[in-house]
mmCIF file of C-alpha atoms in Angstrom:
data_model
loop_
_atom_site.group_PDB
_atom_site.id
_atom_site.type_symbol
_atom_site.label_atom_id
_atom_site.label_comp_id
_atom_site.label_asym_id
_atom_site.label_seq_id
_atom_site.Cartn_x
_atom_site.Cartn_y
_atom_site.Cartn_z
ATOM 1 C CA MET A 14 110.818 92.468 95.836
ATOM 2 C CA ALA A 15 111.839 95.536 97.758
ATOM 3 C CA THR A 16 111.722 98.884 96.004
ATOM 4 C CA SER A 17 115.304 99.675 96.952
ATOM 5 C CA SER A 18 116.597 96.636 95.066
ATOM 6 C CA ILE A 19 114.710 97.707 91.934
ATOM 7 C CA PHE A 20 116.289 101.163 91.879
ATOM 8 C CA ALA A 21 119.727 99.878 92.832
ATOM 9 C CA ASN A 22 119.854 97.768 89.655
ATOM 10 C CA VAL A 23 118.245 100.162 87.144
ATOM 11 C CA ARG A 24 120.260 102.680 85.184
ATOM 12 C CA ILE A 25 118.423 104.797 82.631
ATOM 13 C CA THR A 26 120.481 107.246 80.582
ATOM 14 C CA ASP A 27 118.006 108.088 77.810
ATOM 15 C CA PRO A 28 115.593 110.891 78.879
ATOM 16 C CA LYS A 29 112.720 109.444 76.825
ATOM 17 C CA LYS A 30 113.127 106.030 78.458
ATOM 18 C CA ALA A 31 113.319 107.655 81.881
ATOM 19 C CA GLU A 32 110.067 109.518 81.218
ATOM 20 C CA ALA A 33 108.388 106.317 80.005
ATOM 21 C CA PHE A 34 109.553 104.527 83.159
ATOM 22 C CA VAL A 35 108.140 107.261 85.402
ATOM 23 C CA ASP A 36 104.859 107.234 83.457
ATOM 24 C CA ALA A 37 104.607 103.467 83.935
ATOM 25 C CA LEU A 38 105.213 103.818 87.682
ATOM 26 C CA GLU A 39 102.546 106.521 87.965
ATOM 27 C CA ALA A 40 100.036 104.455 85.968
ATOM 28 C CA SER A 41 100.611 101.402 88.137
ATOM 29 C CA ALA A 42 100.111 103.463 91.296
ATOM 30 C CA LYS A 43 96.797 104.870 90.035
ATOM 31 C CA GLU A 44 95.256 101.556 89.029
ATOM 32 C CA PRO A 45 96.538 98.710 91.182
ATOM 33 C CA LYS A 46 95.279 95.342 89.970
ATOM 34 C CA GLY A 47 95.796 93.471 93.229
ATOM 35 C CA LYS A 48 93.394 93.216 96.128
ATOM 36 C CA LEU A 49 94.067 93.083 99.842
ATOM 37 C CA SER A 50 94.484 89.518 101.023
ATOM 38 C CA ALA A 51 93.333 90.270 104.561
ATOM 39 C CA PRO A 52 90.819 92.742 105.969
ATOM 40 C CA ILE A 53 92.155 95.922 107.534
ATOM 41 C CA ILE A 54 92.146 95.784 111.333
ATOM 42 C CA PRO A 55 90.480 98.905 112.775
ATOM 43 C CA THR A 56 92.439 101.086 115.193
ATOM 44 C CA VAL A 57 91.147 101.044 118.758
ATOM 45 C CA THR A 58 91.160 104.518 120.311
ATOM 46 C CA ASP A 59 88.599 104.112 123.115
ATOM 47 C CA LEU A 60 90.485 103.979 126.433
ATOM 48 C CA ASN A 61 88.019 101.563 128.034
ATOM 49 C CA ALA A 62 88.285 99.201 125.066
ATOM 50 C CA ILE A 63 92.088 99.324 125.269
ATOM 51 C CA ARG A 64 91.973 98.605 129.006
ATOM 52 C CA GLY A 65 89.693 95.632 128.345
ATOM 53 C CA LEU A 66 92.034 94.233 125.714
ATOM 54 C CA MET A 67 95.040 94.623 128.010
ATOM 55 C CA ALA A 68 93.160 92.976 130.876
ATOM 56 C CA LYS A 69 92.388 89.975 128.643
ATOM 57 C CA ARG A 70 96.034 89.796 127.622
ATOM 58 C CA LEU A 71 97.279 89.853 131.216
ATOM 59 C CA LYS A 72 94.667 87.309 132.278
ATOM 60 C CA ALA A 73 95.699 84.926 129.488
ATOM 61 C CA LYS A 74 99.376 85.393 130.369
ATOM 62 C CA ASN A 75 98.783 84.560 134.053
ATOM 63 C CA GLU A 76 96.766 81.406 133.305
#
């Protein structure tokens, strides 16, 4: 569920309930229970490595 849809449908008028809601959001951000489902792909910054990847891509496209 997108974050925008959560806040579009929530209306809190009681200050104590608003504070409890914010505390719950902060607690969930500090201790996420989920794990990444896929490994993080490293960023390639080496120019020669980028050129090699692009060469492979062009070669595969032309075949």
